[in-house]
Coordinates of C-alpha atoms in Angstrom, one line a residue:
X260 CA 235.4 129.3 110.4
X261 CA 234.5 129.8 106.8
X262 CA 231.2 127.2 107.8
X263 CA 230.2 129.9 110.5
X264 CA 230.8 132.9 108.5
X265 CA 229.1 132.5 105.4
X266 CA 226.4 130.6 107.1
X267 CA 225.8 133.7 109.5
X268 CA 225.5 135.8 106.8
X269 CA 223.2 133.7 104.8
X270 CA 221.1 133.8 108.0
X271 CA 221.0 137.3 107.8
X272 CA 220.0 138.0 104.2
X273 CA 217.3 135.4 104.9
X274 CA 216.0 137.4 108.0
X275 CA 215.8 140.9 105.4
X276 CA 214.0 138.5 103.2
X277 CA 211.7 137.6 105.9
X278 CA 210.8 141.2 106.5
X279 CA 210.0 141.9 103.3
X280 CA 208.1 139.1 101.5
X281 CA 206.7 137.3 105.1
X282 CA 203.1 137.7 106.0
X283 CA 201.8 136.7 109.2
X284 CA 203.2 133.3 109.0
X285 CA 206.9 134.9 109.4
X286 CA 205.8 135.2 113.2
X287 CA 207.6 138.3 113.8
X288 CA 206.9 142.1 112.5
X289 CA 207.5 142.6 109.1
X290 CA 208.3 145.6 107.4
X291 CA 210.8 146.9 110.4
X292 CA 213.8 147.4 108.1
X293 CA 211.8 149.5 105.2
X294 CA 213.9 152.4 105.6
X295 CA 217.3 150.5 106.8
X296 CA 220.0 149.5 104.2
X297 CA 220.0 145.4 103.8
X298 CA 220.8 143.0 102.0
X299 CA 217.0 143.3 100.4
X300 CA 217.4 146.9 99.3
X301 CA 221.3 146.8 97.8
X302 CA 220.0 143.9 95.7
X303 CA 216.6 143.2 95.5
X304 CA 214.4 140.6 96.8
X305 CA 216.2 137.7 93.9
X306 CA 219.7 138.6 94.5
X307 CA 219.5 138.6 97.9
X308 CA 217.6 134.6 97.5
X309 CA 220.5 134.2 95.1
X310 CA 223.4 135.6 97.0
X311 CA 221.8 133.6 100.6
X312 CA 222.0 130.8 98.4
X313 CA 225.4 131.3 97.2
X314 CA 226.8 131.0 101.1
X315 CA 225.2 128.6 102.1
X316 CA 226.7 126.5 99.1
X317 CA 229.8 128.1 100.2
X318 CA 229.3 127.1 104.4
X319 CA 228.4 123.3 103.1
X320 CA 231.5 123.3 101.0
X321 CA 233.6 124.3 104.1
X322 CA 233.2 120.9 105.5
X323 CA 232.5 118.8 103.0
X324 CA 236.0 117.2 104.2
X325 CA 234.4 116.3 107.3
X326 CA 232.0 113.6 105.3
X327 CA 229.0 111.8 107.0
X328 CA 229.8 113.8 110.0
X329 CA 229.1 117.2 108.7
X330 CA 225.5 115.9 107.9
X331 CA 223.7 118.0 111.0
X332 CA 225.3 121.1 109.6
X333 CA 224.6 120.6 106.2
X334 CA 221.2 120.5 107.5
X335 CA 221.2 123.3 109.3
X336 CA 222.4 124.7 106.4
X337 CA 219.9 123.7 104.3
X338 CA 217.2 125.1 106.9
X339 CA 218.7 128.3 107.3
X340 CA 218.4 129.5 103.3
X341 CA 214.6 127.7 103.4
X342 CA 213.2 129.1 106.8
X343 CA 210.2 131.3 106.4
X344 CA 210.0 132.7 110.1

């Protein structure tokens, strides 16, 4: 559960990242979210990086108990936090 959670959140702050550093290469419309409270806007563009960062540490900790075999999701993991689209 805590895997899930933090990681679904850390997917979010990404996606307000997205929005608001991502060019055309984000493949989606940027910019949508300029007048919506996010993550972005409460924190600023390096404290949301920091605090994606922080649960996504957090979601590979969660199953760290589950060795080798939580390798996929420590990937995704990984993916989520660097994704650029």
């Amino acid at each position: 559960m805590a895997y899930a959670k933090n990681l679904g959140l850390a997917f979010q702050i990404v996606d307000d990242l997205i929005d608001v550093t991502g060019g055309a290469e984000a493949g989606k419309d940027t910019g949508k979210d300029v007048k919506k409270t996010t993550f972005v806007s409460f924190s600023g563009v390096e404290g949301a990086r920091a605090l994606a960062a922080e649960l996504v540490a957090a979601s590979q900790a969660a199953i760290e108990p589950f060795g080798p075999r939580g390798a996929p999701l420590a990937e995704l993991a990984r993916y989520v936090v660097t994704r650029k689209r």
